[in-house]
């Protein structure tokens, strides 16, 4: 569970670092990465990370669903732009999100077994 929380925070931090150009995002122009969306995404991952601590199965499933949608949206939007896909920001954030996905499934499975 703590690993999942940490991964959610790492994802949020990666979005903030992308906003401040610490983590590059390939050839994205300023108008393609509006600050509002980046801060909302970071905030959602922070709140989602804290909600993991509740161990509520429906919240965890919702987190898996939303994280999957973010990943699918990113890969479908930038599939023809390897500079973005393989940028430091793209790799760090998506690696953290993919690991978060596995961690959430693990937390769900462990909590499901305990409830039986």
mmCIF file of C-alpha atoms in Angstrom:
data_model
loop_
_atom_site.group_PDB
_atom_site.id
_atom_site.type_symbol
_atom_site.label_atom_id
_atom_site.label_comp_id
_atom_site.label_asym_id
_atom_site.label_seq_id
_atom_site.Cartn_x
_atom_site.Cartn_y
_atom_site.Cartn_z
ATOM 1 C CA UNK A 1 0.000 0.000 0.000
ATOM 2 C CA UNK A 2 2.768 2.451 0.883
ATOM 3 C CA UNK A 3 4.468 1.716 -2.407
ATOM 4 C CA UNK A 4 1.283 2.678 -4.257
ATOM 5 C CA UNK A 5 1.038 5.916 -2.275
ATOM 6 C CA UNK A 6 4.690 6.715 -2.991
ATOM 7 C CA UNK A 7 4.208 6.020 -6.712
ATOM 8 C CA UNK A 8 1.198 8.350 -6.816
ATOM 9 C CA UNK A 9 3.327 11.072 -5.204
ATOM 10 C CA UNK A 10 6.214 10.398 -7.618
ATOM 11 C CA UNK A 11 3.768 10.772 -10.505
ATOM 12 C CA UNK A 12 2.504 14.070 -9.089
ATOM 13 C CA UNK A 13 6.070 15.274 -8.596
ATOM 14 C CA UNK A 14 6.988 14.316 -12.162
ATOM 15 C CA UNK A 15 4.131 16.450 -13.492
ATOM 16 C CA UNK A 16 5.287 19.420 -11.404
ATOM 17 C CA UNK A 17 8.888 18.930 -12.567
ATOM 18 C CA UNK A 18 7.662 18.886 -16.172
ATOM 19 C CA UNK A 19 5.864 22.178 -15.595
ATOM 20 C CA UNK A 20 9.078 23.783 -14.323
ATOM 21 C CA UNK A 21 11.089 22.278 -17.215
ATOM 22 C CA UNK A 22 13.235 20.163 -14.902
ATOM 23 C CA UNK A 23 11.999 17.078 -16.759
ATOM 24 C CA UNK A 24 11.916 17.720 -20.483
ATOM 25 C CA UNK A 25 8.900 16.763 -22.566
ATOM 26 C CA UNK A 26 10.411 16.503 -26.011
ATOM 27 C CA UNK A 27 9.186 18.864 -28.668
ATOM 28 C CA UNK A 28 6.001 20.006 -26.901
ATOM 29 C CA UNK A 29 5.357 23.697 -27.278
ATOM 30 C CA UNK A 30 4.205 25.889 -24.390
ATOM 31 C CA UNK A 31 0.612 25.993 -25.665
ATOM 32 C CA UNK A 32 0.525 22.167 -25.766
ATOM 33 C CA UNK A 33 1.171 21.845 -22.044
ATOM 34 C CA UNK A 34 -1.125 24.294 -20.242
ATOM 35 C CA UNK A 35 -0.174 24.815 -16.606
ATOM 36 C CA UNK A 36 -3.737 24.346 -15.359
ATOM 37 C CA UNK A 37 -3.983 20.805 -16.653
ATOM 38 C CA UNK A 38 -0.581 19.874 -15.251
ATOM 39 C CA UNK A 39 -1.436 21.203 -11.788
ATOM 40 C CA UNK A 40 -4.831 19.476 -11.838
ATOM 41 C CA UNK A 41 -3.163 16.191 -12.811
ATOM 42 C CA UNK A 42 -0.576 16.568 -10.046
ATOM 43 C CA UNK A 43 -3.305 17.422 -7.526
ATOM 44 C CA UNK A 44 -5.373 14.423 -8.584
ATOM 45 C CA UNK A 45 -2.429 12.083 -8.065
ATOM 46 C CA UNK A 46 -1.740 13.579 -4.618
ATOM 47 C CA UNK A 47 -5.391 13.209 -3.582
ATOM 48 C CA UNK A 48 -5.557 9.757 -5.170
ATOM 49 C CA UNK A 49 -2.424 8.735 -3.287
ATOM 50 C CA UNK A 50 -4.001 9.794 -0.010
ATOM 51 C CA UNK A 51 -7.246 7.982 -0.862
ATOM 52 C CA UNK A 52 -5.275 4.739 -1.280
ATOM 53 C CA UNK A 53 -4.772 4.835 2.479
ATOM 54 C CA UNK A 54 -8.519 4.308 2.960
ATOM 55 C CA UNK A 55 -8.261 0.872 1.296
ATOM 56 C CA UNK A 56 -11.760 1.249 -0.086
ATOM 57 C CA UNK A 57 -12.143 -1.248 -2.931
ATOM 58 C CA UNK A 58 -14.340 1.040 -5.057
ATOM 59 C CA UNK A 59 -11.960 3.965 -4.696
ATOM 60 C CA UNK A 60 -9.048 1.716 -5.615
ATOM 61 C CA UNK A 61 -10.899 0.415 -8.677
ATOM 62 C CA UNK A 62 -11.769 3.979 -9.665
ATOM 63 C CA UNK A 63 -8.080 4.873 -9.302
ATOM 64 C CA UNK A 64 -7.089 1.973 -11.561
ATOM 65 C CA UNK A 65 -9.665 3.067 -14.129
ATOM 66 C CA UNK A 66 -8.606 6.732 -14.115
ATOM 67 C CA UNK A 67 -4.905 5.895 -14.235
ATOM 68 C CA UNK A 68 -5.542 3.552 -17.171
ATOM 69 C CA UNK A 69 -7.451 6.297 -18.986
ATOM 70 C CA UNK A 70 -4.569 8.748 -18.472
ATOM 71 C CA UNK A 71 -2.093 6.205 -19.843
ATOM 72 C CA UNK A 72 -4.273 5.349 -22.855
ATOM 73 C CA UNK A 73 -4.909 9.016 -23.587
ATOM 74 C CA UNK A 74 -1.182 9.807 -23.455
ATOM 75 C CA UNK A 75 -0.147 6.912 -25.675
ATOM 76 C CA UNK A 76 -2.909 7.530 -28.213
ATOM 77 C CA UNK A 77 -2.231 11.260 -28.335
ATOM 78 C CA UNK A 78 1.546 11.009 -28.727
ATOM 79 C CA UNK A 79 1.968 7.669 -30.503
ATOM 80 C CA UNK A 80 3.444 9.398 -33.555
ATOM 81 C CA UNK A 81 5.705 11.680 -31.527
ATOM 82 C CA UNK A 82 8.586 9.624 -30.131
ATOM 83 C CA UNK A 83 10.295 12.799 -28.908
ATOM 84 C CA UNK A 84 7.467 13.188 -26.397
ATOM 85 C CA UNK A 85 7.017 9.480 -25.636
ATOM 86 C CA UNK A 86 10.709 8.950 -24.973
ATOM 87 C CA UNK A 87 11.382 12.267 -23.255
ATOM 88 C CA UNK A 88 12.549 12.256 -19.631
ATOM 89 C CA UNK A 89 9.169 13.589 -18.513
ATOM 90 C CA UNK A 90 7.268 11.027 -20.554
ATOM 91 C CA UNK A 91 9.387 8.112 -19.371
ATOM 92 C CA UNK A 92 9.463 9.054 -15.679
ATOM 93 C CA UNK A 93 5.768 9.880 -15.395
ATOM 94 C CA UNK A 94 4.565 6.887 -17.389
ATOM 95 C CA UNK A 95 6.926 4.459 -15.642
ATOM 96 C CA UNK A 96 5.573 5.664 -12.294
ATOM 97 C CA UNK A 97 1.994 5.377 -13.562
ATOM 98 C CA UNK A 98 2.489 1.862 -14.917
ATOM 99 C CA UNK A 99 4.093 0.746 -11.645
ATOM 100 C CA UNK A 100 1.242 2.454 -9.782
ATOM 101 C CA UNK A 101 -1.217 0.428 -11.831
ATOM 102 C CA UNK A 102 0.420 -2.831 -10.727
ATOM 103 C CA UNK A 103 0.639 -1.625 -7.130
ATOM 104 C CA UNK A 104 -3.067 -0.755 -7.101
ATOM 105 C CA UNK A 105 -3.976 -4.186 -8.448
ATOM 106 C CA UNK A 106 -1.836 -5.720 -5.715
ATOM 107 C CA UNK A 107 -3.502 -3.648 -2.979
ATOM 108 C CA UNK A 108 -6.934 -4.588 -4.344
ATOM 109 C CA UNK A 109 -6.026 -8.297 -4.423
ATOM 110 C CA UNK A 110 -4.589 -8.297 -0.904
ATOM 111 C CA UNK A 111 -7.567 -6.424 0.532
ATOM 112 C CA UNK A 112 -9.973 -8.725 -1.331
ATOM 113 C CA UNK A 113 -8.303 -11.808 0.178
ATOM 114 C CA UNK A 114 -8.447 -10.281 3.675
ATOM 115 C CA UNK A 115 -12.154 -9.539 3.332
ATOM 116 C CA UNK A 116 -13.023 -13.169 2.554
#
